Coordinates of C-alpha atoms and ligand atoms in Angstrom, one line a residue:
M113 CA 5.9 -20.2 -18.6
T114 CA 4.7 -16.8 -18.2
K115 CA 1.5 -16.1 -19.8
Y116 CA 0.4 -12.7 -20.5
I117 CA -2.8 -10.6 -21.2
F118 CA -3.1 -7.3 -23.2
I119 CA -5.4 -5.2 -22.8
T120 CA -6.3 -2.7 -25.2
G121 CA -9.0 0.2 -25.5
G122 CA -11.2 1.7 -28.4
V123 CA -13.4 4.2 -29.3
V124 CA -12.8 6.4 -26.4
S125 CA -11.0 6.6 -23.5
S126 CA -12.4 6.4 -19.5
V127 CA -14.5 4.0 -20.5
G128 CA -13.1 1.8 -17.5
K129 CA -10.4 -0.6 -19.0
G130 CA -8.5 -0.4 -15.4
I131 CA -11.5 -1.6 -14.2
A132 CA -12.2 -4.2 -16.1
V133 CA -8.3 -5.5 -16.1
A134 CA -8.6 -4.8 -12.3
S135 CA -11.7 -7.8 -13.0
I136 CA -9.5 -10.1 -15.1
G137 CA -7.3 -10.3 -12.2
T138 CA -9.8 -11.0 -9.4
L139 CA -11.5 -14.1 -12.0
L140 CA -8.2 -15.5 -12.3
K141 CA -7.3 -14.8 -8.5
S142 CA -10.5 -16.4 -7.7
R143 CA -9.7 -19.1 -9.4
K144 CA -6.0 -19.8 -7.5
I145 CA -4.3 -18.3 -10.2
T146 CA -1.3 -16.2 -9.4
V147 CA -1.3 -12.6 -11.4
S148 CA 0.4 -9.2 -11.4
V149 CA -0.4 -6.0 -13.5
Q150 CA 1.5 -3.7 -15.2
K151 CA -0.2 -0.6 -16.9
L152 CA 1.5 1.3 -19.9
D153 CA 1.1 5.0 -19.9
P154 CA 2.2 6.3 -23.5
Y155 CA 2.6 10.0 -22.5
L156 CA 6.4 11.3 -22.3
N157 CA 6.2 12.6 -18.4
V158 CA 9.0 9.6 -17.0
D159 CA 6.1 9.0 -14.3
P160 CA 2.8 11.5 -13.4
G161 CA 4.4 12.5 -10.3
T162 CA 5.1 16.3 -12.1
M163 CA 1.0 16.6 -13.3
S164 CA -1.2 18.8 -12.3
P165 CA -4.2 16.6 -10.4
Y166 CA -6.7 18.2 -13.0
Q167 CA -4.4 16.6 -15.9
H168 CA -4.1 13.1 -14.2
G169 CA -6.5 12.6 -11.3
E170 CA -4.3 11.3 -8.4
V171 CA -1.1 9.5 -8.4
F172 CA -0.5 6.5 -6.6
V173 CA 2.0 5.5 -4.8
T174 CA 2.6 1.9 -4.1
Q175 CA 5.2 0.7 -1.3
D176 CA 8.5 1.0 -2.7
G177 CA 7.7 4.6 -3.8
A178 CA 6.7 4.8 -6.9
E179 CA 4.6 7.9 -8.3
T180 CA 2.0 5.7 -10.5
D181 CA -1.2 5.9 -12.5
L182 CA -4.3 5.9 -10.3
D183 CA -5.5 2.8 -12.3
L184 CA -2.7 0.8 -10.0
G185 CA -4.9 1.8 -7.4
N186 CA -7.8 -0.3 -8.6
Y187 CA -5.4 -3.6 -9.5
E188 CA -4.3 -3.4 -5.9
R189 CA -7.8 -3.1 -3.9
F190 CA -9.2 -5.7 -6.4
I191 CA -6.7 -7.8 -6.5
D192 CA -5.1 -7.3 -3.3
V193 CA -1.8 -7.3 -4.1
N194 CA 1.1 -4.7 -3.2
L195 CA 2.5 -3.6 -6.7
T196 CA 5.8 -2.1 -7.2
A197 CA 7.2 0.3 -9.3
E198 CA 7.3 -2.2 -12.6
S199 CA 3.9 -2.1 -12.7
N200 CA 3.6 1.3 -14.3
V201 CA 5.4 2.0 -17.4
T202 CA 5.6 5.2 -18.9
S203 CA 6.8 5.9 -22.9
G204 CA 9.1 8.6 -20.9
Q205 CA 10.6 5.8 -18.9
I206 CA 11.3 3.9 -21.8
Y207 CA 12.7 6.4 -24.1
S208 CA 14.9 7.5 -21.3
A209 CA 16.6 3.9 -20.6
V210 CA 17.0 3.6 -24.5
I211 CA 18.7 7.0 -24.7
A212 CA 20.9 6.1 -21.6
K213 CA 22.2 2.9 -23.3
E214 CA 22.8 4.5 -26.7
R215 CA 25.2 7.5 -24.5
R216 CA 26.8 4.3 -22.8
G217 CA 27.6 2.8 -26.6
D218 CA 25.5 -0.3 -26.1
F219 CA 24.2 0.0 -29.5
L220 CA 27.5 1.5 -30.8
G221 CA 27.8 1.4 -34.8
G222 CA 24.0 1.3 -34.7
T223 CA 21.1 3.5 -35.9
I224 CA 18.3 3.7 -32.9
Q225 CA 15.0 2.8 -34.0
V226 CA 11.8 2.9 -32.4
V227 CA 11.3 -1.2 -33.9
P228 CA 13.4 -2.6 -32.3
H229 CA 14.8 -1.0 -29.6
V230 CA 12.4 1.2 -28.2
T231 CA 9.8 -2.0 -28.7
T232 CA 12.7 -4.3 -27.1
E233 CA 13.3 -2.0 -24.0
I234 CA 9.4 -2.2 -23.4
K235 CA 9.1 -6.1 -23.9
E236 CA 12.1 -5.9 -21.6
Q237 CA 9.8 -4.4 -18.8
F238 CA 7.4 -6.8 -19.4
K239 CA 9.8 -10.2 -19.0
K240 CA 11.2 -7.9 -16.0
L241 CA 7.8 -7.8 -14.1
A242 CA 6.8 -11.3 -14.9
E243 CA 10.3 -12.3 -13.6
K244 CA 10.1 -10.4 -10.4
S245 CA 6.3 -11.0 -9.4
Q246 CA 6.8 -14.9 -10.6
A247 CA 3.1 -14.8 -11.3
K248 CA 1.6 -17.2 -13.9
V249 CA -0.4 -14.8 -15.3
V250 CA 0.9 -11.0 -16.3
I251 CA -2.3 -8.5 -17.3
I252 CA -0.8 -5.6 -19.1
E253 CA -3.1 -2.1 -20.1
V254 CA -2.4 0.0 -22.9
G255 CA -3.3 3.2 -21.9
G256 CA -4.9 5.4 -24.2
T257 CA -7.3 4.3 -27.2
V258 CA -5.9 2.6 -30.2
G259 CA -5.0 4.7 -33.0
D260 CA -3.2 7.3 -30.3
I261 CA 0.2 8.6 -31.7
E262 CA 2.0 8.0 -28.5
G263 CA 0.5 4.2 -28.2
Q264 CA 2.2 3.0 -31.3
P265 CA 5.1 1.4 -29.9
F266 CA 3.7 -0.6 -27.3
L267 CA 1.0 -1.8 -29.6
E268 CA 4.0 -2.6 -31.8
A269 CA 5.7 -4.4 -28.5
I270 CA 2.8 -6.3 -27.6
R271 CA 2.4 -7.8 -31.3
Q272 CA 5.8 -9.1 -31.3
M273 CA 4.9 -10.7 -28.0
R274 CA 2.7 -13.2 -29.8
N275 CA 6.0 -14.4 -31.8
D276 CA 8.4 -14.2 -29.1
V277 CA 6.3 -16.2 -26.3
G278 CA 4.1 -18.4 -28.5
R279 CA 0.6 -17.8 -29.2
D280 CA -1.0 -20.2 -26.8
N281 CA 0.8 -17.5 -24.2
V282 CA -0.8 -14.6 -25.3
L283 CA -4.3 -13.2 -24.9
Y284 CA -5.5 -9.9 -26.3
V285 CA -8.6 -8.3 -24.8
H286 CA -9.9 -5.1 -26.2
V287 CA -12.2 -2.8 -24.3
T288 CA -14.2 -0.8 -26.4
L289 CA -17.6 1.5 -26.1
L290 CA -21.2 0.6 -27.7
P291 CA -22.6 4.3 -28.0
Y292 CA -26.6 4.8 -27.8
L293 CA -28.2 6.9 -30.2
T294 CA -31.1 8.6 -29.0
S295 CA -32.7 9.5 -31.5
T296 CA -33.4 6.1 -33.3
Q297 CA -32.9 4.4 -29.4
E298 CA -30.4 2.0 -30.3
L299 CA -26.6 0.9 -29.8
K300 CA -24.2 1.5 -32.5
T301 CA -21.2 -1.1 -33.5
K302 CA -19.5 0.7 -36.0
P303 CA -16.8 3.0 -33.9
T304 CA -16.5 -0.8 -32.2
Q305 CA -15.7 -2.2 -35.6
H306 CA -13.3 0.6 -36.4
S307 CA -11.2 0.1 -33.3
V308 CA -10.8 -3.4 -34.0
N309 CA -9.8 -2.9 -37.7
E310 CA -7.0 -0.4 -36.6
L311 CA -5.5 -3.1 -34.5
R312 CA -6.2 -5.6 -37.0
R313 CA -4.4 -2.8 -39.5
I314 CA -1.0 -3.5 -36.9
G315 CA -1.3 -6.9 -36.8
I316 CA -3.4 -7.3 -33.7
Q317 CA -6.3 -9.6 -33.8
P318 CA -8.0 -9.4 -30.7
D319 CA -9.1 -12.7 -29.1
I320 CA -11.7 -11.3 -26.9
I321 CA -14.0 -7.8 -27.0
I322 CA -15.3 -6.7 -23.9
C323 CA -18.4 -4.3 -24.8
R324 CA -19.2 -1.1 -22.3
S325 CA -22.6 0.4 -22.6
D326 CA -24.9 2.3 -20.5
Y327 CA -27.8 0.2 -21.9
P328 CA -28.4 -3.5 -21.7
I329 CA -26.6 -5.3 -25.7
S330 CA -29.2 -7.2 -26.9
E331 CA -28.0 -10.7 -28.8
G332 CA -28.2 -9.1 -32.2
I333 CA -26.0 -7.3 -31.0
R334 CA -23.0 -9.5 -29.9
D335 CA -23.9 -11.7 -33.2
K336 CA -23.2 -8.3 -35.3
I337 CA -20.0 -7.7 -33.0
S338 CA -19.1 -11.3 -33.5
L339 CA -19.6 -11.3 -37.5
F340 CA -17.9 -7.8 -38.2
C341 CA -14.9 -8.3 -35.5
D342 CA -14.0 -12.3 -36.3
V343 CA -14.4 -12.8 -32.4
E344 CA -16.3 -16.3 -31.1
R345 CA -19.8 -15.2 -29.9
Q346 CA -19.0 -16.3 -26.6
A347 CA -15.9 -14.0 -26.5
V348 CA -18.2 -10.9 -27.3
I349 CA -18.6 -10.0 -23.3
P350 CA -21.2 -7.2 -22.6
L351 CA -20.3 -4.9 -19.7
P352 CA -23.0 -2.9 -19.2
T353 CA -22.3 0.3 -16.6
V354 CA -23.1 -0.8 -13.1
D355 CA -24.2 1.3 -9.6
T356 CA -21.0 -0.4 -7.8
I357 CA -17.1 -0.9 -9.6
Y358 CA -17.1 -4.0 -7.5
E359 CA -20.0 -5.6 -9.4
V360 CA -17.8 -5.7 -12.3
P361 CA -16.1 -9.3 -11.4
L362 CA -19.2 -10.7 -11.0
L363 CA -21.1 -9.5 -14.3
L364 CA -17.7 -10.7 -16.5
E365 CA -17.8 -14.1 -14.3
E366 CA -21.8 -14.8 -15.4
E367 CA -21.0 -13.7 -19.0
G368 CA -18.0 -16.7 -18.6
L369 CA -15.4 -14.5 -19.1
G370 CA -13.1 -16.1 -16.3
Q371 CA -13.7 -19.8 -17.9
L372 CA -13.0 -18.2 -21.4
V373 CA -9.7 -16.7 -20.4
V374 CA -8.7 -20.5 -18.8
N375 CA -9.1 -22.2 -22.1
K376 CA -8.0 -19.9 -23.9
L377 CA -4.4 -20.0 -21.9
G378 CA -4.4 -23.8 -21.1
L379 CA -4.1 -22.5 -17.5
K380 CA -4.7 -25.0 -14.3
A381 CA -7.6 -23.3 -12.3
R382 CA -9.8 -24.6 -9.4
K383 CA -13.7 -23.8 -9.0
P384 CA -13.8 -20.1 -8.7
D385 CA -14.2 -18.4 -5.1
L386 CA -16.2 -15.2 -5.4
S387 CA -18.3 -15.5 -2.6
Q388 CA -16.2 -12.5 -0.5
W389 CA -17.4 -10.1 -3.6
Q390 CA -21.0 -11.7 -3.6
E391 CA -21.1 -10.2 -0.1
L392 CA -19.4 -6.9 -0.9
T393 CA -22.4 -6.2 -3.4
R394 CA -24.6 -7.3 -1.7
R395 CA -24.2 -5.1 1.4
I396 CA -23.2 -2.0 -1.0
K397 CA -26.6 -2.4 -2.7
E398 CA -28.5 -2.8 0.7
P399 CA -30.1 0.7 1.5
L400 CA -28.1 1.8 4.0
E401 CA -28.3 5.0 6.3
P402 CA -25.4 7.6 4.9
V403 CA -23.1 9.1 7.0
N404 CA -22.4 12.8 5.4
I405 CA -18.8 13.5 5.0
A406 CA -16.7 16.4 3.8
L407 CA -13.9 16.1 1.8
V408 CA -12.0 19.8 1.6
G409 CA -9.7 19.7 -1.5
K410 CA -9.0 22.6 -4.3
Y411 CA -9.0 20.0 -7.1
V412 CA -12.7 18.7 -6.0
E413 CA -13.8 19.6 -9.8
L414 CA -11.9 16.3 -10.8
Q415 CA -13.0 13.7 -8.5
D416 CA -10.5 11.1 -9.9
A417 CA -7.7 13.2 -8.2
Y418 CA -9.6 12.0 -5.0
F419 CA -9.5 8.6 -5.9
S420 CA -8.4 6.4 -2.9
V421 CA -9.3 9.0 -0.8
R422 CA -13.0 8.3 -1.8
E423 CA -12.8 4.6 -1.7
A424 CA -11.4 4.2 1.3
L425 CA -13.9 6.3 2.9
S426 CA -16.6 4.1 1.0
H427 CA -14.8 1.2 2.3
A428 CA -15.0 2.3 6.4
A429 CA -18.6 3.3 5.8
L430 CA -19.2 -0.2 4.8
Y431 CA -17.7 -1.7 7.4
H432 CA -20.0 0.4 9.9
N433 CA -22.9 -0.6 7.3
R434 CA -23.5 3.1 6.7
C435 CA -23.9 4.6 2.5
L436 CA -20.6 7.5 2.7
N437 CA -22.3 10.6 1.4
L438 CA -19.7 12.8 0.1
L439 CA -19.8 16.3 0.6
W440 CA -17.3 17.7 -2.2
V441 CA -16.1 21.2 -0.5
H442 CA -14.1 23.4 -2.7
S443 CA -11.5 25.0 -0.3
E444 CA -11.4 28.3 -1.8
D445 CA -15.0 28.5 -1.7
L446 CA -14.4 28.3 2.0
E447 CA -12.3 31.4 1.6
K448 CA -15.5 33.4 0.5
D449 CA -18.7 31.8 1.9
D450 CA -19.9 31.2 5.5
T451 CA -17.9 28.1 6.9
D452 CA -21.0 26.9 8.6
T453 CA -23.3 26.8 5.3
L454 CA -20.9 24.6 3.6
L455 CA -20.0 22.0 6.5
R456 CA -23.5 21.7 8.5
S457 CA -24.3 19.0 7.2
A458 CA -21.0 17.4 7.8
Q459 CA -20.3 14.5 10.2
G460 CA -16.9 14.7 9.7
I461 CA -14.4 16.2 7.8
V462 CA -11.3 15.2 5.5
I463 CA -8.7 17.1 4.1
P464 CA -6.8 15.0 2.0
G465 CA -3.2 15.5 0.7
G466 CA -2.0 18.7 -2.3
F467 CA 0.5 21.0 -3.4
G468 CA 1.0 25.2 -3.6
A469 CA -0.7 27.4 -1.2
R470 CA -4.3 27.8 -3.2
G471 CA -7.0 26.9 -1.3
I472 CA -5.1 26.4 2.0
E473 CA -6.7 29.7 4.0
G474 CA -9.9 27.7 3.4
M475 CA -9.0 24.2 4.2
V476 CA -7.8 26.0 8.0
K477 CA -11.3 27.2 8.2
A478 CA -12.7 23.7 7.7
A479 CA -9.7 22.8 10.2
S480 CA -10.8 25.6 12.9
Y481 CA -14.6 24.7 12.6
A482 CA -13.8 20.8 13.3
R483 CA -11.9 21.6 16.5
N484 CA -14.2 24.7 17.6
N485 CA -17.7 22.3 16.8
E486 CA -15.7 19.0 17.7
I487 CA -16.2 17.4 14.2
P488 CA -14.1 14.3 13.9
Y489 CA -11.6 15.4 11.6
L490 CA -8.7 13.4 9.5
G491 CA -5.9 15.1 7.8
L492 CA -3.7 13.0 5.2
C493 CA -0.7 14.7 4.7
L494 CA -1.7 18.1 3.8
G495 CA -4.5 18.2 5.6
M496 CA -2.0 17.2 8.5
Q497 CA 0.0 20.2 7.9
V498 CA -3.2 21.9 8.0
M499 CA -4.4 20.7 11.2
V500 CA -0.9 21.9 12.6
I501 CA -1.4 25.4 11.3
E502 CA -5.1 25.9 12.5
F503 CA -3.8 24.4 16.0
A504 CA -0.8 26.7 16.0
R505 CA -2.3 29.8 14.8
Y506 CA -4.6 29.1 17.6
V507 CA -2.2 28.5 20.8
V508 CA -0.2 31.7 19.5
G509 CA -3.2 34.0 18.7
S510 CA -2.5 34.9 15.5
N511 CA -2.8 34.1 11.9
E512 CA 1.4 33.6 10.9
P513 CA 1.7 30.4 12.1
N514 CA 2.4 28.6 8.6
S515 CA 3.8 26.5 6.0
T516 CA 6.9 27.4 4.6
E517 CA 5.6 26.1 1.6
L518 CA 3.0 28.8 2.2
D519 CA 4.5 31.3 3.8
A520 CA 9.0 31.4 3.6
S521 CA 9.1 34.3 6.1
T522 CA 6.8 32.9 8.8
P523 CA 7.4 33.3 12.2
Y524 CA 6.6 30.5 13.0
P525 CA 7.5 28.1 10.2
V526 CA 5.7 24.8 12.0
I527 CA 5.7 22.9 8.4
D528 CA 8.8 23.2 7.1
L529 CA 11.2 21.4 4.7
L530 CA 12.8 18.2 5.7
P531 CA 16.1 18.7 6.3
E532 CA 17.0 16.6 3.3
Q533 CA 14.8 18.3 0.9
K534 CA 17.4 21.2 1.5
K535 CA 19.3 20.6 -0.9
V536 CA 16.9 19.0 -3.5
K537 CA 16.5 20.9 -6.5
T538 CA 14.8 19.0 -9.1
K539 CA 11.3 18.1 -8.5
G540 CA 10.6 14.7 -10.6
G541 CA 11.1 11.7 -8.0
T542 CA 12.5 13.9 -5.1
M543 CA 9.8 13.4 -2.8
R544 CA 9.8 11.3 0.7
L545 CA 8.1 8.6 -1.3
G546 CA 6.8 5.3 -0.3
N547 CA 6.6 3.3 2.3
Y548 CA 8.4 4.2 6.2
P549 CA 7.8 2.7 9.6
C550 CA 5.7 4.6 12.1
Q551 CA 6.0 4.0 16.1
L552 CA 2.7 4.3 17.6
V553 CA 2.2 6.1 21.0
D554 CA 0.2 3.6 23.6
G555 CA -3.4 4.9 24.5
S556 CA -3.3 7.5 21.3
R557 CA -6.6 7.2 18.9
A558 CA -4.2 6.4 16.5
A559 CA -2.2 3.3 18.5
N560 CA -6.1 1.9 19.7
A561 CA -7.4 2.1 15.6
Y562 CA -4.3 0.3 14.3
E563 CA -4.1 -2.3 17.3
K564 CA -0.3 -2.4 16.9
S565 CA 2.5 -0.5 17.9
L566 CA 4.6 -0.4 14.3
V567 CA 3.1 0.2 11.3
Y568 CA 4.0 1.1 7.7
E569 CA 2.9 3.7 5.3
R570 CA 3.2 5.4 2.2
H571 CA 4.6 9.1 2.4
R572 CA 4.3 11.4 -0.6
H573 CA 5.6 15.0 0.6
R574 CA 8.9 17.3 1.0
L575 CA 7.3 19.2 3.8
E576 CA 7.5 17.9 8.3
F577 CA 6.1 19.0 11.4
N578 CA 8.8 21.2 12.6
N579 CA 9.7 20.0 16.2
Q580 CA 11.0 23.6 17.2
F581 CA 7.1 23.6 18.1
R582 CA 6.7 20.4 19.5
T583 CA 6.8 21.2 23.1
L584 CA 4.4 24.5 22.3
L585 CA 2.0 22.5 21.0
Q586 CA 2.7 19.9 23.3
E587 CA 1.3 22.1 26.0
A588 CA -1.9 23.3 24.7
G589 CA -3.3 19.8 23.9
M590 CA -1.3 18.4 21.3
V591 CA -0.7 14.5 21.3
Y592 CA 2.1 13.5 18.7
S593 CA 0.5 10.0 18.6
G594 CA 2.8 8.4 15.9
L595 CA 6.8 9.2 15.3
S596 CA 9.8 7.6 13.3
P597 CA 11.1 4.7 14.9
D598 CA 14.4 7.3 15.8
G599 CA 11.6 10.1 17.3
K600 CA 12.8 12.6 14.8
L601 CA 10.1 13.0 12.8
V602 CA 6.1 13.2 13.8
E603 CA 4.2 10.9 11.8
L604 CA 0.5 11.1 13.5
C605 CA -0.6 14.4 15.5
E606 CA -4.2 14.2 17.6
L607 CA -5.9 16.4 19.8
A608 CA -6.2 15.6 22.9
N609 CA -9.4 17.7 24.0
H610 CA -11.7 16.5 21.2
P611 CA -13.8 13.3 20.0
W612 CA -11.6 12.4 16.9
M613 CA -9.4 15.3 15.4
V614 CA -6.6 12.8 14.1
S615 CA -3.9 13.7 11.2
C616 CA -1.3 11.9 9.8
Q617 CA 2.2 12.8 7.8
F618 CA 1.2 9.6 5.4
H619 CA -1.4 8.5 3.0
P620 CA -3.5 6.0 4.5
E621 CA -5.8 5.9 1.9
F622 CA -3.4 3.7 -0.5
N623 CA -3.6 0.7 2.0
S624 CA -7.6 0.4 1.8
R625 CA -9.3 -2.7 0.6
P626 CA -13.0 -2.8 0.2
S627 CA -13.5 -6.1 2.7
R628 CA -10.4 -5.0 5.2
P629 CA -10.9 -0.4 6.0
H630 CA -7.9 1.2 6.8
P631 CA -8.1 1.7 10.8
L632 CA -7.7 5.2 10.7
F633 CA -10.6 5.5 8.0
R634 CA -12.2 3.1 10.2
D635 CA -12.5 4.9 13.3
F636 CA -13.0 8.5 11.7
I637 CA -16.6 6.8 10.4
G638 CA -17.1 4.9 13.5
V639 CA -17.2 8.4 15.8
A640 CA -18.4 10.6 12.6
K641 CA -21.5 8.4 12.1
D642 CA -22.7 9.1 15.6
I643 CA -22.3 12.6 15.2
L644 CA -25.5 14.6 14.9
R645 CA -26.0 17.1 12.1
E646 CA -28.1 19.3 10.2
G647 CA -30.3 16.3 8.2
A648 CA -28.7 13.6 9.4
Q649 CA -31.1 13.1 12.4
P650 CA -32.6 9.5 12.5
S651 CA -36.2 9.6 12.4
L652 CA -37.5 9.0 15.5
P653 CA -39.5 6.2 16.7
L654 CA -43.2 6.8 17.2
P655 CA -44.8 5.6 20.9
S656 CA -47.1 3.1 20.1
N657 CA -49.6 4.7 21.7
L658 CA -50.3 7.6 19.5
Ligands
LIG794 N1 2.2 19.8 -0.1 C1 2.9 19.4 0.7 C2 4.7 18.5 0.9 O1 5.2 18.6 0.1 C3 2.0 18.2 1.4 C4 2.3 17.0 0.0 C5 0.8 16.3 0.3 O2 -0.5 16.5 0.5 N2 1.0 14.9 -0.3 O3 4.7 18.0 2.1

């Protein structure tokens, strides 16, 4: 019988509920209990693929090609699993499914209602993941905060699950925030009491409350929450803000959360082995020499838009015993300001994914700067397209080469729509999505990084390298280091006469893990760390006779 853990959020959003979920998964996995995870998003979009990164942050792509919430990236990185489309359920999907069934006549004669039709559809999604994953425990995070209008059907569905599958098979965990009042110098529990009341009003009594706070939580505060919220004292778990998210599983374990969950769900468990996490956080906390990497993007005001890229860079930096010093460079600033001023301390330049024309010319300037100054460069999806545009402009000696996404009438469409994309009219879920194979070319930097000849990587794009320009750019020094197995699509390219300028049409950032950095990120940082730039000079050893 699958056991379910439902996680709700109280007081405010963005308190790190996703990290708490990922950490609970880690604690169970460390006890050899199999887990899978699902995120319920109350918005009416079918998936976040059509939302602006400013609204939603990064769109995380699963290997089977679903465009999902960025929390899934944290689940994958923490629990080290590859999730599938079933792990992200939105209100948009639920309502579309219910209405499609109604049109088909599945409910003939009936009035379709939120309870039971919508809630039944939601519960089917829980069971579908349980069956597909065969996990012993399925952890389900309800997005948003208790009290949100859109979240009500999800909360009602998780309430019903207690009776459907039995009390012993369901656990409710509530994650709240304890705000700090500077004037009285104390943490306040009232908002937590209110959000627990709100949960109780709809019939859910939390079993465990995780209290996020920027300050240490006293025993008195724990007693108070235990009393007012009717939760055992040991089930009030403090979670103060920490330097690195990778420390959260260890903190929760110290507070006894792992054993508590095992006891409450009656799980068979081994002794937890968190040595990998202890080692990881020990290394993160060591004083390490920084490596300065410029991330040139157009959504840099909202750093969540590049969540997996940032994580992948820091995993790679840690591998080389460096700490990542990320310089967030707005590509539109590069269009106005002097490139050297903005990039002169960067030991490496990353251009991540993106859509639309805004800020592209700034990215092209950054690619040009990397090529001319021999600065390591990693292009991710749009970053590869930018590298190709820049190189083509240099080869033909004009600013005309472009992508047809940015200039439909360019005489040099070096990046163009994929043939199968030309007939696509609708926007949602229609890109080239998910895992595709890529054959690596022996002796290339990419093949050396992977140490393999065939790899699978996750995609999310409509445009591609235009093969008409393959010979022209190849003769000038571009190497096509990864191709689709039929040889038709350029998936990876690099420059022969440059220390490390490598780009890929896919998104390797989604496959990086804290203790297993992605090979391309690893080698990029490996070269970047030895580049000397302004502010990056190591201190000179003083001669002993001074
Ligand atoms: N806009 C480009 C395309 O659709 C790049 C997409 C991306 O960077 N994910 O091909």
